């Protein structure tokens, strides 16, 4: 039991904090905000300032160097060629599988199996695929043995190998987000539509899809950012000097091969801007088609 005077002092202090917009819940946000400031905002601002401090030339020399060299600026397009298809496939697979899993009896067991690749890490998955899908790997050996092919299929050190690796490592992340979102939908809504004669496709189109559309846009953005930052898979399974020379490889080469950290910071800033633009477009498109429960937007 606190003394009456201490309780009064505590109450007065809480009221003063509340007058300035701070309450107990707000104060709990401060550690997370400090963590975000130290590990994300400060490094971003440091890199932004450092990108305008080139080794030679004007303050914009790093950006001019990037966009004047086709071999460097084409990495944006090469990265988008990987990130967009991977994101579309992961989202397209995660939604129907999540809808099915949420109705299963042993949901936890199946969910655990599906998220195992997250625990392995991208490097281990890439190294495993290199041995499994390589010319002398199990996959090609089985196909050659049974007579389906005459010579090994090239599935590594190209676009295909990186694509498969990103699907394996990115799908569990997308699936967990989709499962948590779809599990929050009241099954009674779908059952009511079924009693009115709506088929499975109609129930999904007119009941489920309008409810998950806002969350689906966020899932797409998170999955895209995860795929856009690909690096280990592109180096181990791809062609780092060719079709899978993504923008993160260009930044790493500038920093650790050319020792030009200012130019590497500029590439990282360009990488961030591209992601911000894509995410902004997706979220803007979401707001055009969905105004919220009270907005009367298009379902």
JSON list of C-alpha atoms in Angstrom, two decimals, residues 7-197:
[
{"chain": "A", "resi": 7, "resn": "UNK", "atom": "CA", "xyz": [-0.72, 8.25, -4.24]},
{"chain": "A", "resi": 8, "resn": "UNK", "atom": "CA", "xyz": [-1.75, 11.87, -4.65]},
{"chain": "A", "resi": 9, "resn": "UNK", "atom": "CA", "xyz": [1.65, 12.78, -6.06]},
{"chain": "A", "resi": 10, "resn": "UNK", "atom": "CA", "xyz": [1.45, 9.85, -8.48]},
{"chain": "A", "resi": 11, "resn": "UNK", "atom": "CA", "xyz": [-2.02, 10.92, -9.59]},
{"chain": "A", "resi": 12, "resn": "UNK", "atom": "CA", "xyz": [-0.94, 14.51, -10.09]},
{"chain": "A", "resi": 13, "resn": "UNK", "atom": "CA", "xyz": [2.08, 13.43, -12.10]},
{"chain": "A", "resi": 14, "resn": "UNK", "atom": "CA", "xyz": [-0.09, 11.18, -14.29]},
{"chain": "A", "resi": 15, "resn": "UNK", "atom": "CA", "xyz": [-2.49, 14.03, -14.90]},
{"chain": "A", "resi": 16, "resn": "UNK", "atom": "CA", "xyz": [0.32, 16.38, -15.88]},
{"chain": "A", "resi": 17, "resn": "UNK", "atom": "CA", "xyz": [1.67, 13.81, -18.34]},
{"chain": "A", "resi": 18, "resn": "UNK", "atom": "CA", "xyz": [-1.84, 13.28, -19.71]},
{"chain": "A", "resi": 19, "resn": "UNK", "atom": "CA", "xyz": [-2.17, 17.03, -20.27]},
{"chain": "A", "resi": 20, "resn": "UNK", "atom": "CA", "xyz": [0.85, 16.83, -22.59]},
{"chain": "A", "resi": 21, "resn": "UNK", "atom": "CA", "xyz": [-0.56, 13.81, -24.41]},
{"chain": "A", "resi": 22, "resn": "UNK", "atom": "CA", "xyz": [1.43, 11.14, -22.56]},
{"chain": "A", "resi": 23, "resn": "UNK", "atom": "CA", "xyz": [-0.21, 8.26, -20.77]},
{"chain": "A", "resi": 24, "resn": "UNK", "atom": "CA", "xyz": [0.91, 4.80, -19.68]},
{"chain": "A", "resi": 25, "resn": "UNK", "atom": "CA", "xyz": [0.38, 3.26, -23.10]},
{"chain": "A", "resi": 26, "resn": "UNK", "atom": "CA", "xyz": [2.24, 6.08, -24.85]},
{"chain": "A", "resi": 27, "resn": "UNK", "atom": "CA", "xyz": [5.24, 5.68, -22.56]},
{"chain": "A", "resi": 28, "resn": "UNK", "atom": "CA", "xyz": [5.45, 2.02, -23.49]},
{"chain": "A", "resi": 29, "resn": "UNK", "atom": "CA", "xyz": [6.08, 3.07, -27.08]},
{"chain": "A", "resi": 30, "resn": "UNK", "atom": "CA", "xyz": [9.22, 5.01, -26.16]},
{"chain": "A", "resi": 31, "resn": "UNK", "atom": "CA", "xyz": [11.61, 1.97, -26.03]},
{"chain": "A", "resi": 32, "resn": "UNK", "atom": "CA", "xyz": [10.43, 0.83, -29.46]},
{"chain": "A", "resi": 33, "resn": "UNK", "atom": "CA", "xyz": [10.74, 4.37, -30.81]},
{"chain": "A", "resi": 34, "resn": "UNK", "atom": "CA", "xyz": [14.27, 4.64, -29.42]},
{"chain": "A", "resi": 35, "resn": "UNK", "atom": "CA", "xyz": [15.17, 1.29, -30.99]},
{"chain": "A", "resi": 36, "resn": "UNK", "atom": "CA", "xyz": [13.76, 2.45, -34.33]},
{"chain": "A", "resi": 37, "resn": "UNK", "atom": "CA", "xyz": [15.66, 5.74, -34.11]},
{"chain": "A", "resi": 38, "resn": "UNK", "atom": "CA", "xyz": [19.03, 4.15, -33.33]},
{"chain": "A", "resi": 39, "resn": "UNK", "atom": "CA", "xyz": [18.94, 1.17, -35.70]},
{"chain": "A", "resi": 40, "resn": "UNK", "atom": "CA", "xyz": [16.88, 2.45, -38.63]},
{"chain": "A", "resi": 41, "resn": "UNK", "atom": "CA", "xyz": [16.33, 6.20, -38.80]},
{"chain": "A", "resi": 42, "resn": "UNK", "atom": "CA", "xyz": [19.85, 7.26, -37.84]},
{"chain": "A", "resi": 43, "resn": "UNK", "atom": "CA", "xyz": [21.60, 4.82, -40.25]},
{"chain": "A", "resi": 44, "resn": "UNK", "atom": "CA", "xyz": [19.24, 5.93, -43.02]},
{"chain": "A", "resi": 45, "resn": "UNK", "atom": "CA", "xyz": [19.96, 9.62, -42.43]},
{"chain": "A", "resi": 46, "resn": "UNK", "atom": "CA", "xyz": [23.69, 8.90, -42.14]},
{"chain": "A", "resi": 47, "resn": "UNK", "atom": "CA", "xyz": [23.66, 7.06, -45.46]},
{"chain": "A", "resi": 48, "resn": "UNK", "atom": "CA", "xyz": [21.61, 9.81, -47.08]},
{"chain": "A", "resi": 49, "resn": "UNK", "atom": "CA", "xyz": [24.07, 12.51, -46.02]},
{"chain": "A", "resi": 50, "resn": "UNK", "atom": "CA", "xyz": [27.06, 10.33, -46.92]},
{"chain": "A", "resi": 51, "resn": "UNK", "atom": "CA", "xyz": [25.67, 9.72, -50.42]},
{"chain": "A", "resi": 52, "resn": "UNK", "atom": "CA", "xyz": [26.09, 13.45, -51.14]},
{"chain": "A", "resi": 53, "resn": "UNK", "atom": "CA", "xyz": [29.76, 13.38, -50.18]},
{"chain": "A", "resi": 54, "resn": "UNK", "atom": "CA", "xyz": [31.43, 11.77, -53.25]},
{"chain": "A", "resi": 55, "resn": "UNK", "atom": "CA", "xyz": [35.14, 11.16, -53.54]},
{"chain": "A", "resi": 56, "resn": "UNK", "atom": "CA", "xyz": [35.31, 13.73, -56.33]},
{"chain": "A", "resi": 57, "resn": "UNK", "atom": "CA", "xyz": [32.98, 16.02, -58.23]},
{"chain": "A", "resi": 58, "resn": "UNK", "atom": "CA", "xyz": [29.82, 17.84, -57.28]},
{"chain": "A", "resi": 59, "resn": "UNK", "atom": "CA", "xyz": [27.49, 16.82, -54.44]},
{"chain": "A", "resi": 60, "resn": "UNK", "atom": "CA", "xyz": [25.32, 14.87, -56.91]},
{"chain": "A", "resi": 61, "resn": "UNK", "atom": "CA", "xyz": [28.26, 13.05, -58.55]},
{"chain": "A", "resi": 62, "resn": "UNK", "atom": "CA", "xyz": [27.34, 9.64, -57.10]},
{"chain": "A", "resi": 63, "resn": "UNK", "atom": "CA", "xyz": [23.82, 9.77, -58.49]},
{"chain": "A", "resi": 64, "resn": "UNK", "atom": "CA", "xyz": [25.05, 11.04, -61.85]},
{"chain": "A", "resi": 65, "resn": "UNK", "atom": "CA", "xyz": [27.54, 8.17, -61.93]},
{"chain": "A", "resi": 66, "resn": "UNK", "atom": "CA", "xyz": [24.79, 5.65, -61.20]},
{"chain": "A", "resi": 67, "resn": "UNK", "atom": "CA", "xyz": [22.38, 6.81, -63.90]},
{"chain": "A", "resi": 68, "resn": "UNK", "atom": "CA", "xyz": [25.09, 7.40, -66.50]},
{"chain": "A", "resi": 69, "resn": "UNK", "atom": "CA", "xyz": [26.29, 3.78, -66.48]},
{"chain": "A", "resi": 70, "resn": "UNK", "atom": "CA", "xyz": [23.80, 1.31, -68.04]},
{"chain": "A", "resi": 71, "resn": "UNK", "atom": "CA", "xyz": [25.56, -1.62, -66.38]},
{"chain": "A", "resi": 72, "resn": "UNK", "atom": "CA", "xyz": [24.73, -0.10, -62.99]},
{"chain": "A", "resi": 73, "resn": "UNK", "atom": "CA", "xyz": [21.29, 1.47, -63.42]},
{"chain": "A", "resi": 74, "resn": "UNK", "atom": "CA", "xyz": [19.93, -1.62, -65.19]},
{"chain": "A", "resi": 75, "resn": "UNK", "atom": "CA", "xyz": [20.23, -3.41, -61.85]},
{"chain": "A", "resi": 76, "resn": "UNK", "atom": "CA", "xyz": [16.97, -1.68, -60.89]},
{"chain": "A", "resi": 77, "resn": "UNK", "atom": "CA", "xyz": [15.13, -3.41, -63.72]},
{"chain": "A", "resi": 78, "resn": "UNK", "atom": "CA", "xyz": [16.83, -6.74, -63.06]},
{"chain": "A", "resi": 79, "resn": "UNK", "atom": "CA", "xyz": [15.80, -6.56, -59.40]},
{"chain": "A", "resi": 80, "resn": "UNK", "atom": "CA", "xyz": [12.21, -5.69, -60.29]},
{"chain": "A", "resi": 81, "resn": "UNK", "atom": "CA", "xyz": [12.13, -8.63, -62.72]},
{"chain": "A", "resi": 82, "resn": "UNK", "atom": "CA", "xyz": [12.83, -10.88, -59.76]},
{"chain": "A", "resi": 83, "resn": "UNK", "atom": "CA", "xyz": [10.87, -9.14, -57.01]},
{"chain": "A", "resi": 84, "resn": "UNK", "atom": "CA", "xyz": [7.54, -8.67, -58.78]},
{"chain": "A", "resi": 85, "resn": "UNK", "atom": "CA", "xyz": [7.02, -12.26, -60.07]},
{"chain": "A", "resi": 86, "resn": "UNK", "atom": "CA", "xyz": [8.18, -13.71, -56.74]},
{"chain": "A", "resi": 87, "resn": "UNK", "atom": "CA", "xyz": [5.79, -11.47, -54.82]},
{"chain": "A", "resi": 88, "resn": "UNK", "atom": "CA", "xyz": [2.85, -12.30, -57.09]},
{"chain": "A", "resi": 89, "resn": "UNK", "atom": "CA", "xyz": [3.49, -16.04, -56.80]},
{"chain": "A", "resi": 90, "resn": "UNK", "atom": "CA", "xyz": [3.91, -15.93, -53.02]},
{"chain": "A", "resi": 91, "resn": "UNK", "atom": "CA", "xyz": [0.72, -13.92, -52.52]},
{"chain": "A", "resi": 92, "resn": "UNK", "atom": "CA", "xyz": [-1.23, -16.04, -55.01]},
{"chain": "A", "resi": 93, "resn": "UNK", "atom": "CA", "xyz": [-0.16, -19.24, -53.24]},
{"chain": "A", "resi": 94, "resn": "UNK", "atom": "CA", "xyz": [-0.48, -18.03, -49.66]},
{"chain": "A", "resi": 95, "resn": "UNK", "atom": "CA", "xyz": [-4.10, -16.85, -49.83]},
{"chain": "A", "resi": 96, "resn": "UNK", "atom": "CA", "xyz": [-5.78, -20.11, -50.98]},
{"chain": "A", "resi": 97, "resn": "UNK", "atom": "CA", "xyz": [-3.50, -22.23, -48.81]},
{"chain": "A", "resi": 98, "resn": "UNK", "atom": "CA", "xyz": [-4.22, -20.04, -45.78]},
{"chain": "A", "resi": 99, "resn": "UNK", "atom": "CA", "xyz": [-7.95, -20.30, -46.43]},
{"chain": "A", "resi": 100, "resn": "UNK", "atom": "CA", "xyz": [-7.65, -24.06, -46.51]},
{"chain": "A", "resi": 101, "resn": "UNK", "atom": "CA", "xyz": [-5.35, -24.35, -43.51]},
{"chain": "A", "resi": 102, "resn": "UNK", "atom": "CA", "xyz": [-7.57, -22.24, -41.26]},
{"chain": "A", "resi": 103, "resn": "UNK", "atom": "CA", "xyz": [-10.31, -24.90, -41.53]},
{"chain": "A", "resi": 104, "resn": "UNK", "atom": "CA", "xyz": [-8.03, -27.86, -40.83]},
{"chain": "A", "resi": 105, "resn": "UNK", "atom": "CA", "xyz": [-7.98, -29.68, -37.54]},
{"chain": "A", "resi": 106, "resn": "UNK", "atom": "CA", "xyz": [-4.20, -29.91, -37.26]},
{"chain": "A", "resi": 107, "resn": "UNK", "atom": "CA", "xyz": [-3.56, -26.32, -38.25]},
{"chain": "A", "resi": 108, "resn": "UNK", "atom": "CA", "xyz": [-0.60, -25.80, -35.92]},
{"chain": "A", "resi": 109, "resn": "UNK", "atom": "CA", "xyz": [1.29, -28.84, -37.19]},
{"chain": "A", "resi": 110, "resn": "UNK", "atom": "CA", "xyz": [0.87, -27.88, -40.84]},
{"chain": "A", "resi": 111, "resn": "UNK", "atom": "CA", "xyz": [1.74, -24.26, -40.14]},
{"chain": "A", "resi": 112, "resn": "UNK", "atom": "CA", "xyz": [4.93, -25.35, -38.39]},
{"chain": "A", "resi": 113, "resn": "UNK", "atom": "CA", "xyz": [5.94, -27.47, -41.38]},
{"chain": "A", "resi": 114, "resn": "UNK", "atom": "CA", "xyz": [5.29, -24.63, -43.83]},
{"chain": "A", "resi": 115, "resn": "UNK", "atom": "CA", "xyz": [7.40, -22.11, -41.90]},
{"chain": "A", "resi": 116, "resn": "UNK", "atom": "CA", "xyz": [10.46, -24.34, -41.47]},
{"chain": "A", "resi": 117, "resn": "UNK", "atom": "CA", "xyz": [12.36, -22.56, -44.33]},
{"chain": "A", "resi": 118, "resn": "UNK", "atom": "CA", "xyz": [12.34, -19.38, -42.23]},
{"chain": "A", "resi": 119, "resn": "UNK", "atom": "CA", "xyz": [14.44, -21.11, -39.59]},
{"chain": "A", "resi": 120, "resn": "UNK", "atom": "CA", "xyz": [16.98, -22.30, -42.15]},
{"chain": "A", "resi": 121, "resn": "UNK", "atom": "CA", "xyz": [17.97, -18.90, -43.54]},
{"chain": "A", "resi": 122, "resn": "UNK", "atom": "CA", "xyz": [18.55, -17.81, -47.12]},
{"chain": "A", "resi": 123, "resn": "UNK", "atom": "CA", "xyz": [22.19, -18.91, -47.28]},
{"chain": "A", "resi": 124, "resn": "UNK", "atom": "CA", "xyz": [21.47, -22.47, -46.13]},
{"chain": "A", "resi": 125, "resn": "UNK", "atom": "CA", "xyz": [18.49, -22.76, -48.49]},
{"chain": "A", "resi": 126, "resn": "UNK", "atom": "CA", "xyz": [20.55, -21.44, -51.41]},
{"chain": "A", "resi": 127, "resn": "UNK", "atom": "CA", "xyz": [23.39, -23.85, -50.67]},
{"chain": "A", "resi": 128, "resn": "UNK", "atom": "CA", "xyz": [20.95, -26.75, -50.40]},
{"chain": "A", "resi": 129, "resn": "UNK", "atom": "CA", "xyz": [19.32, -25.87, -53.72]},
{"chain": "A", "resi": 130, "resn": "UNK", "atom": "CA", "xyz": [22.75, -25.59, -55.30]},
{"chain": "A", "resi": 131, "resn": "UNK", "atom": "CA", "xyz": [23.43, -29.22, -54.41]},
{"chain": "A", "resi": 132, "resn": "UNK", "atom": "CA", "xyz": [19.89, -30.44, -55.08]},
{"chain": "A", "resi": 133, "resn": "UNK", "atom": "CA", "xyz": [19.21, -28.71, -58.41]},
{"chain": "A", "resi": 134, "resn": "UNK", "atom": "CA", "xyz": [22.78, -28.73, -59.74]},
{"chain": "A", "resi": 135, "resn": "UNK", "atom": "CA", "xyz": [23.87, -30.78, -62.78]},
{"chain": "A", "resi": 136, "resn": "UNK", "atom": "CA", "xyz": [24.87, -33.65, -60.49]},
{"chain": "A", "resi": 137, "resn": "UNK", "atom": "CA", "xyz": [22.13, -33.05, -57.93]},
{"chain": "A", "resi": 138, "resn": "UNK", "atom": "CA", "xyz": [19.35, -35.44, -56.94]},
{"chain": "A", "resi": 139, "resn": "UNK", "atom": "CA", "xyz": [16.73, -33.74, -59.09]},
{"chain": "A", "resi": 140, "resn": "UNK", "atom": "CA", "xyz": [18.62, -34.08, -62.37]},
{"chain": "A", "resi": 141, "resn": "UNK", "atom": "CA", "xyz": [19.91, -37.55, -61.50]},
{"chain": "A", "resi": 142, "resn": "UNK", "atom": "CA", "xyz": [16.39, -38.85, -60.91]},
{"chain": "A", "resi": 143, "resn": "UNK", "atom": "CA", "xyz": [15.10, -37.36, -64.16]},
{"chain": "A", "resi": 144, "resn": "UNK", "atom": "CA", "xyz": [18.01, -38.78, -66.15]},
{"chain": "A", "resi": 145, "resn": "UNK", "atom": "CA", "xyz": [17.69, -42.20, -64.48]},
{"chain": "A", "resi": 146, "resn": "UNK", "atom": "CA", "xyz": [13.98, -42.56, -65.25]},
{"chain": "A", "resi": 147, "resn": "UNK", "atom": "CA", "xyz": [14.58, -41.39, -68.80]},
{"chain": "A", "resi": 148, "resn": "UNK", "atom": "CA", "xyz": [12.57, -38.17, -68.72]},
{"chain": "A", "resi": 149, "resn": "UNK", "atom": "CA", "xyz": [15.57, -36.12, -69.89]},
{"chain": "A", "resi": 150, "resn": "UNK", "atom": "CA", "xyz": [18.78, -36.95, -71.74]},
{"chain": "A", "resi": 151, "resn": "UNK", "atom": "CA", "xyz": [21.00, -34.37, -70.07]},
{"chain": "A", "resi": 152, "resn": "UNK", "atom": "CA", "xyz": [20.77, -32.32, -66.85]},
{"chain": "A", "resi": 153, "resn": "UNK", "atom": "CA", "xyz": [18.50, -29.28, -66.85]},
{"chain": "A", "resi": 154, "resn": "UNK", "atom": "CA", "xyz": [20.21, -26.01, -65.95]},
{"chain": "A", "resi": 155, "resn": "UNK", "atom": "CA", "xyz": [18.41, -24.76, -62.85]},
{"chain": "A", "resi": 156, "resn": "UNK", "atom": "CA", "xyz": [21.20, -22.97, -60.99]},
{"chain": "A", "resi": 157, "resn": "UNK", "atom": "CA", "xyz": [23.50, -20.06, -61.73]},
{"chain": "A", "resi": 158, "resn": "UNK", "atom": "CA", "xyz": [20.64, -18.39, -63.55]},
{"chain": "A", "resi": 159, "resn": "UNK", "atom": "CA", "xyz": [17.31, -16.63, -63.00]},
{"chain": "A", "resi": 160, "resn": "UNK", "atom": "CA", "xyz": [15.47, -19.88, -62.25]},
{"chain": "A", "resi": 161, "resn": "UNK", "atom": "CA", "xyz": [17.63, -20.80, -59.28]},
{"chain": "A", "resi": 162, "resn": "UNK", "atom": "CA", "xyz": [17.22, -17.40, -57.62]},
{"chain": "A", "resi": 163, "resn": "UNK", "atom": "CA", "xyz": [13.49, -17.40, -58.33]},
{"chain": "A", "resi": 164, "resn": "UNK", "atom": "CA", "xyz": [12.99, -20.80, -56.68]},
{"chain": "A", "resi": 165, "resn": "UNK", "atom": "CA", "xyz": [15.08, -19.78, -53.68]},
{"chain": "A", "resi": 166, "resn": "UNK", "atom": "CA", "xyz": [13.04, -16.62, -53.14]},
{"chain": "A", "resi": 167, "resn": "UNK", "atom": "CA", "xyz": [9.81, -18.61, -53.35]},
{"chain": "A", "resi": 168, "resn": "UNK", "atom": "CA", "xyz": [11.00, -21.11, -50.75]},
{"chain": "A", "resi": 169, "resn": "UNK", "atom": "CA", "xyz": [12.26, -18.48, -48.31]},
{"chain": "A", "resi": 170, "resn": "UNK", "atom": "CA", "xyz": [9.57, -15.87, -48.96]},
{"chain": "A", "resi": 171, "resn": "UNK", "atom": "CA", "xyz": [6.45, -18.01, -49.02]},
{"chain": "A", "resi": 172, "resn": "UNK", "atom": "CA", "xyz": [6.41, -18.88, -45.28]},
{"chain": "A", "resi": 173, "resn": "UNK", "atom": "CA", "xyz": [6.60, -15.18, -44.40]},
{"chain": "A", "resi": 174, "resn": "UNK", "atom": "CA", "xyz": [3.76, -14.31, -46.77]},
{"chain": "A", "resi": 175, "resn": "UNK", "atom": "CA", "xyz": [1.75, -17.33, -45.67]},
{"chain": "A", "resi": 176, "resn": "UNK", "atom": "CA", "xyz": [1.91, -16.42, -41.98]},
{"chain": "A", "resi": 177, "resn": "UNK", "atom": "CA", "xyz": [0.71, -12.90, -42.72]},
{"chain": "A", "resi": 178, "resn": "UNK", "atom": "CA", "xyz": [-2.12, -14.20, -44.89]},
{"chain": "A", "resi": 179, "resn": "UNK", "atom": "CA", "xyz": [-3.14, -16.83, -42.34]},
{"chain": "A", "resi": 180, "resn": "UNK", "atom": "CA", "xyz": [-3.31, -14.32, -39.50]},
{"chain": "A", "resi": 181, "resn": "UNK", "atom": "CA", "xyz": [-5.39, -11.99, -41.65]},
{"chain": "A", "resi": 182, "resn": "UNK", "atom": "CA", "xyz": [-7.82, -14.62, -42.97]},
{"chain": "A", "resi": 183, "resn": "UNK", "atom": "CA", "xyz": [-8.20, -16.28, -39.56]},
{"chain": "A", "resi": 184, "resn": "UNK", "atom": "CA", "xyz": [-9.66, -13.04, -38.27]},
{"chain": "A", "resi": 185, "resn": "UNK", "atom": "CA", "xyz": [-12.66, -13.25, -40.61]},
{"chain": "A", "resi": 186, "resn": "UNK", "atom": "CA", "xyz": [-15.81, -14.52, -38.96]},
{"chain": "A", "resi": 187, "resn": "UNK", "atom": "CA", "xyz": [-16.74, -17.90, -40.58]},
{"chain": "A", "resi": 188, "resn": "UNK", "atom": "CA", "xyz": [-20.39, -17.02, -40.07]},
{"chain": "A", "resi": 189, "resn": "UNK", "atom": "CA", "xyz": [-20.18, -14.52, -42.93]},
{"chain": "A", "resi": 190, "resn": "UNK", "atom": "CA", "xyz": [-19.11, -17.19, -45.39]},
{"chain": "A", "resi": 191, "resn": "UNK", "atom": "CA", "xyz": [-21.66, -19.64, -44.01]},
{"chain": "A", "resi": 192, "resn": "UNK", "atom": "CA", "xyz": [-24.42, -17.07, -44.43]},
{"chain": "A", "resi": 193, "resn": "UNK", "atom": "CA", "xyz": [-23.43, -16.58, -48.06]},
{"chain": "A", "resi": 194, "resn": "UNK", "atom": "CA", "xyz": [-23.46, -20.36, -48.56]},
{"chain": "A", "resi": 195, "resn": "UNK", "atom": "CA", "xyz": [-26.99, -20.65, -47.19]},
{"chain": "A", "resi": 196, "resn": "UNK", "atom": "CA", "xyz": [-28.07, -18.06, -49.75]},
{"chain": "A", "resi": 197, "resn": "UNK", "atom": "CA", "xyz": [-26.77, -20.26, -52.55]}
]
